[in-house]
Structure formats: structure tokens, C-alpha cells
Amino acid sequence: MTSNAVELLLERLIHSPDLRPFRALVEPLERYDRERGGDLVRTLRTFFLANGNSSETAERLFLHRNSLLYRLRRIEELAGLDLGNPRDRLALQLGLLAMERGAEDEDEHPKPAAGNRHRGGQG
């Protein structure tokens, strides 16, 4: 029952505007990745999938452990949070959830590209 309750809570939360402040925590990581060709968001996601185990995270990402530790420190600096703090980790996990939900919303309702109002030669 616990797993179902968590899934239900997450499903409700995904549609809530209450996730916006958490989304804002991940935005600096996205911006860093976009501007510098980084991989911080993927690193953070993988870190959580590995239950915070840095050796396993490094292995999954095919990174030297020191490279991973550098990325994790950079994530902490940009987000202003401590990955060693359970509340901060939860906040970042909620931020990733909100980010993923935002991507799903964009897939379902894509924004028309500028100057591309008519598709497929119709018009």
C-alpha cells in the first residue's frame, strides 16, 4: 500500500503549482548544461537513481569518481543546497519531478515555432 500511496501523492503533486519553487532549484543546472554543454541534470538524476551512492553513480555514468564528486559539488553550488542534507535532496528530487513534468507538458502541447504557424503546406 505504501508504494501506491506514494505514486498517488506524486501524481497529484505533479499537477500542482506548488512544485514551482522546487523547479527553480534545478533551473541553474539546466542553464549551466545548456551554456557549457554540461551534464549536471543527468548526473543529479542518476545520483538519485543510485540512492545517493557516488561510486555507483560514477559507474553508471562511466566517470572517474573524482569527476563525479566535482559535478556533485558544482550541483550543490549552483542550487545552493547540500546533497548530504535529506531535506535538500528531497527539494532537488521534487525539482527534477517538476522539470520532467514541464517537459511532458511541452510534449503534449508544443509551442508553435516563430514563423511556423502553418504546417504541412496547409494554410
XYZ file of N, CA and C in Angstrom:
369
model
N 0.823 -1.193 0.000
C 0.000 0.000 0.000
C 0.871 1.263 0.000
N 2.012 1.224 0.621
C 2.873 2.397 0.698
C 3.281 2.882 -0.688
N 3.686 1.974 -1.559
C 4.101 2.342 -2.905
C 2.961 3.001 -3.670
N 1.770 2.465 -3.551
C 0.613 3.050 -4.229
C 0.304 4.440 -3.685
N 0.419 4.611 -2.378
C 0.150 5.911 -1.767
C 1.159 6.949 -2.243
N 2.419 6.543 -2.358
C 3.460 7.458 -2.830
C 3.186 7.837 -4.286
N 2.853 6.852 -5.111
C 2.552 7.125 -6.522
C 1.371 8.080 -6.658
N 0.347 7.869 -5.850
C -0.828 8.742 -5.877
C -0.450 10.170 -5.478
N 0.334 10.283 -4.423
C 0.779 11.605 -3.972
C 1.601 12.295 -5.058
N 2.528 11.565 -5.674
C 3.358 12.153 -6.727
C 2.514 12.569 -7.924
N 1.538 11.772 -8.273
C 0.667 12.110 -9.407
C -0.095 13.407 -9.131
N -0.577 13.555 -7.922
C -1.273 14.802 -7.554
C -0.307 15.972 -7.534
N 0.867 15.735 -7.001
C 1.858 16.789 -6.861
C 2.362 17.277 -8.213
N 2.495 16.366 -9.157
C 2.978 16.722 -10.490
C 2.124 17.819 -11.108
N 0.849 17.804 -10.840
C -0.070 18.779 -11.443
C -0.250 20.027 -10.585
N 0.503 20.125 -9.519
C 0.338 21.234 -8.591
C 1.322 22.371 -8.868
N 0.844 23.610 -8.770
C 1.768 24.741 -8.910
C 2.723 24.846 -7.713
N 2.484 24.053 -6.681
C 3.362 24.077 -5.508
C 4.781 23.604 -5.828
N 4.962 22.969 -6.978
C 6.297 22.494 -7.356
C 7.161 23.591 -7.977
N 6.571 24.721 -8.316
C 7.339 25.786 -8.989
C 8.612 26.197 -8.248
N 8.566 26.398 -6.926
C 9.817 26.789 -6.244
C 10.897 25.709 -6.321
N 10.472 24.463 -6.374
C 11.434 23.370 -6.482
C 12.014 23.308 -7.890
N 11.190 23.597 -8.861
C 11.641 23.656 -10.261
C 12.740 24.699 -10.401
N 12.571 25.803 -9.676
C 13.553 26.885 -9.738
C 14.930 26.440 -9.230
N 14.977 25.427 -8.374
C 16.259 24.926 -7.876
C 17.055 24.216 -8.969
N 16.356 23.631 -9.919
C 17.006 22.857 -10.981
C 17.344 23.738 -12.181
N 16.685 24.869 -12.307
C 16.916 25.741 -13.466
C 18.366 26.173 -13.636
N 19.096 26.511 -12.560
C 20.511 26.861 -12.768
C 21.336 25.700 -13.331
N 20.957 24.483 -12.993
C 21.657 23.314 -13.524
C 21.375 23.160 -15.014
N 20.121 23.349 -15.383
C 19.753 23.288 -16.807
C 20.484 24.363 -17.600
N 20.518 25.562 -17.053
C 21.179 26.679 -17.730
C 22.675 26.371 -17.894
N 23.292 25.872 -16.844
C 24.709 25.502 -16.897
C 24.939 24.460 -17.991
N 24.086 23.432 -18.017
C 24.222 22.379 -19.030
C 24.078 22.946 -20.437
N 23.099 23.807 -20.614
C 22.828 24.395 -21.935
C 23.982 25.293 -22.385
N 24.482 26.125 -21.490
C 25.516 27.094 -21.842
C 26.903 26.480 -21.982
N 27.165 25.439 -21.215
C 28.519 24.875 -21.194
C 28.591 23.450 -21.711
N 27.477 22.954 -22.223
C 27.471 21.574 -22.707
C 27.689 20.578 -21.579
N 27.213 20.932 -20.393
C 27.399 20.081 -19.219
C 26.381 18.958 -19.142
N 26.451 18.234 -18.059
C 25.576 17.085 -17.857
C 25.151 17.003 -16.392
N 24.924 18.152 -15.767
C 24.620 18.170 -14.337
C 23.239 17.600 -14.018
N 22.246 17.891 -14.842
C 20.896 17.386 -14.574
C 20.894 15.863 -14.656
N 21.524 15.334 -15.692
C 21.608 13.872 -15.833
C 22.387 13.268 -14.670
N 23.445 13.937 -14.251
C 24.240 13.466 -13.125
C 23.390 13.414 -11.865
N 22.632 14.464 -11.614
C 21.782 14.504 -10.424
C 20.720 13.409 -10.480
N 20.095 13.261 -11.619
C 19.067 12.225 -11.783
C 19.664 10.839 -11.519
N 20.837 10.593 -12.074
C 21.497 9.294 -11.893
C 21.912 9.091 -10.442
N 22.357 10.146 -9.788
C 22.723 10.099 -8.374
C 21.529 9.646 -7.534
N 20.356 10.170 -7.831
C 19.165 9.768 -7.087
C 18.762 8.330 -7.431
N 18.894 7.947 -8.694
C 18.575 6.568 -9.089
C 19.503 5.562 -8.414
N 20.715 5.998 -8.096
C 21.679 5.148 -7.399
C 21.578 5.313 -5.881
N 20.494 5.908 -5.422
C 20.248 6.102 -3.989
C 21.368 6.866 -3.288
N 21.939 7.833 -3.985
C 22.967 8.677 -3.393
C 24.323 8.011 -3.267
N 24.496 6.857 -3.876
C 25.769 6.144 -3.830
C 26.666 6.707 -4.932
N 27.702 7.434 -4.539
C 28.531 8.112 -5.532
C 29.349 7.128 -6.369
N 29.794 6.024 -5.791
C 30.550 5.043 -6.584
C 29.666 4.433 -7.658
N 28.449 4.078 -7.289
C 27.522 3.504 -8.269
C 27.145 4.537 -9.327
N 26.955 5.781 -8.898
C 26.621 6.850 -9.847
C 27.743 7.025 -10.857
N 28.976 7.067 -10.375
C 30.134 7.217 -11.272
C 30.188 6.058 -12.259
N 29.934 4.874 -11.769
C 29.958 3.695 -12.646
C 28.867 3.793 -13.710
N 27.665 4.184 -13.319
C 26.558 4.294 -14.280
C 26.827 5.348 -15.342
N 27.553 6.407 -14.951
C 27.840 7.500 -15.879
C 29.178 7.325 -16.596
N 29.882 6.228 -16.299
C 31.193 5.966 -16.884
C 32.159 7.116 -16.587
N 32.157 7.538 -15.325
C 33.020 8.628 -14.874
C 33.985 8.135 -13.809
N 35.128 8.800 -13.718
C 36.008 8.588 -12.572
C 35.289 9.174 -11.364
N 35.446 8.553 -10.224
C 34.736 9.007 -9.019
C 35.042 10.469 -8.696
N 36.278 10.913 -8.896
C 36.629 12.308 -8.621
C 35.885 13.266 -9.553
N 35.681 12.862 -10.798
C 34.907 13.686 -11.733
C 33.466 13.817 -11.261
N 32.927 12.707 -10.779
C 31.560 12.752 -10.260
C 31.489 13.673 -9.048
N 32.436 13.547 -8.136
C 32.422 14.385 -6.933
C 32.508 15.864 -7.302
N 33.291 16.183 -8.331
C 33.354 17.570 -8.806
C 31.976 18.019 -9.285
N 31.312 17.186 -10.085
C 29.973 17.542 -10.580
C 28.986 17.729 -9.427
N 29.045 16.851 -8.445
C 28.112 16.961 -7.311
C 28.352 18.253 -6.530
N 29.617 18.627 -6.358
C 29.922 19.911 -5.696
C 29.392 21.077 -6.527
N 29.527 20.985 -7.836
C 29.035 22.047 -8.724
C 27.516 22.148 -8.617
N 26.828 21.012 -8.558
C 25.369 20.994 -8.387
C 24.992 21.686 -7.092
N 25.709 21.368 -6.011
C 25.428 21.993 -4.719
C 25.633 23.503 -4.786
N 26.713 23.936 -5.437
C 26.996 25.368 -5.557
C 25.897 26.087 -6.337
N 25.525 25.532 -7.474
C 24.532 26.184 -8.330
C 23.140 26.180 -7.713
N 22.793 25.106 -7.021
C 21.466 25.011 -6.400
C 21.438 25.677 -5.033
N 22.604 25.876 -4.438
C 22.664 26.451 -3.104
C 22.169 25.476 -2.043
N 22.368 24.186 -2.289
C 21.893 23.151 -1.374
C 23.003 22.158 -1.082
N 22.782 21.337 -0.054
C 23.744 20.331 0.376
C 23.166 18.949 0.125
N 23.773 18.193 -0.779
C 23.269 16.860 -1.095
C 23.383 15.894 0.083
N 24.116 16.262 1.108
C 24.193 15.459 2.322
C 23.018 15.681 3.248
N 22.232 16.711 2.975
C 21.066 17.038 3.799
C 19.820 16.407 3.174
N 19.124 15.529 3.905
C 17.954 14.856 3.331
C 16.875 15.807 2.815
N 16.651 16.913 3.487
C 15.632 17.866 3.023
C 16.047 18.538 1.719
N 17.326 18.866 1.608
C 17.826 19.461 0.378
C 17.737 18.461 -0.776
N 18.048 17.208 -0.479
C 17.943 16.173 -1.512
C 16.501 16.024 -1.972
N 15.577 16.043 -1.023
C 14.163 15.944 -1.389
C 13.752 17.127 -2.249
N 14.207 18.317 -1.881
C 13.869 19.517 -2.657
C 14.364 19.373 -4.100
N 15.571 18.860 -4.272
C 16.098 18.672 -5.627
C 15.353 17.569 -6.374
N 14.949 16.531 -5.667
C 14.170 15.474 -6.320
C 12.827 16.024 -6.783
N 12.215 16.859 -5.970
C 10.957 17.494 -6.376
C 11.186 18.429 -7.557
N 12.320 19.106 -7.568
C 12.657 19.966 -8.705
C 12.800 19.175 -9.987
N 13.435 18.017 -9.913
C 13.552 17.155 -11.096
C 12.182 16.669 -11.542
N 11.335 16.318 -10.576
C 9.982 15.880 -10.892
C 9.224 16.988 -11.623
N 9.345 18.203 -11.119
C 8.671 19.341 -11.754
C 9.235 19.595 -13.142
N 10.546 19.460 -13.299
C 11.182 19.659 -14.595
C 10.688 18.613 -15.590
N 10.628 17.369 -15.164
C 10.149 16.300 -16.036
C 8.699 16.527 -16.417
N 7.917 16.987 -15.492
C 6.509 17.261 -15.773
C 6.399 18.395 -16.784
N 7.239 19.404 -16.639
C 7.234 20.513 -17.594
C 7.560 20.033 -18.987
N 8.500 19.097 -19.106
C 8.860 18.550 -20.413
C 7.698 17.754 -20.989
N 6.979 17.018 -20.138
C 5.815 16.265 -20.609
C 4.736 17.218 -21.107
N 4.515 18.302 -20.382
C 3.507 19.279 -20.798
C 3.863 19.879 -22.146
N 5.158 20.173 -22.370
C 5.585 20.740 -23.644
C 5.404 19.734 -24.770
N 5.612 18.449 -24.477
C 5.404 17.416 -25.494
C 3.934 17.303 -25.866
N 3.066 17.429 -24.861
C 1.629 17.323 -25.112
C 1.083 18.566 -25.795
N 1.637 19.718 -25.472
C 1.160 20.996 -26.008
C 2.342 21.804 -26.509
N 2.936 21.402 -27.622
C 4.117 22.120 -28.104
C 3.781 23.553 -28.496
N 4.743 24.429 -28.223
C 4.589 25.827 -28.606
C 4.960 25.954 -30.076
N 4.145 26.674 -30.866
C 4.498 26.822 -32.278
C 5.780 27.629 -32.424
N 6.616 27.194 -33.351
C 7.856 27.915 -33.619
C 7.526 29.219 -34.325
N 8.336 30.233 -34.070
C 8.122 31.529 -34.711
C 8.178 31.365 -36.223
N 7.210 31.889 -36.893
C 7.172 31.830 -38.337
C 6.759 30.469 -38.881
N 6.305 29.594 -38.014
C 5.932 28.252 -38.437
C 4.500 27.956 -37.996
N 3.602 28.831 -38.325
C 2.217 28.681 -37.882
C 1.462 27.677 -38.721
N 1.854 27.522 -39.949
C 1.166 26.603 -40.845
C 2.078 25.410 -41.105
N 1.565 24.218 -40.894
C 2.366 23.014 -41.081
C 1.894 22.242 -42.288
N 2.791 21.486 -42.828
C 2.444 20.567 -43.887
C 1.908 21.220 -45.161
N 2.244 22.457 -45.389
C 1.833 23.138 -46.596
C 0.388 23.572 -46.573
N -0.273 23.373 -45.437
C -1.664 23.821 -45.346
C -1.677 25.296 -45.006
N -2.685 25.958 -45.390
C -2.642 27.325 -44.976
C -3.640 28.135 -45.606
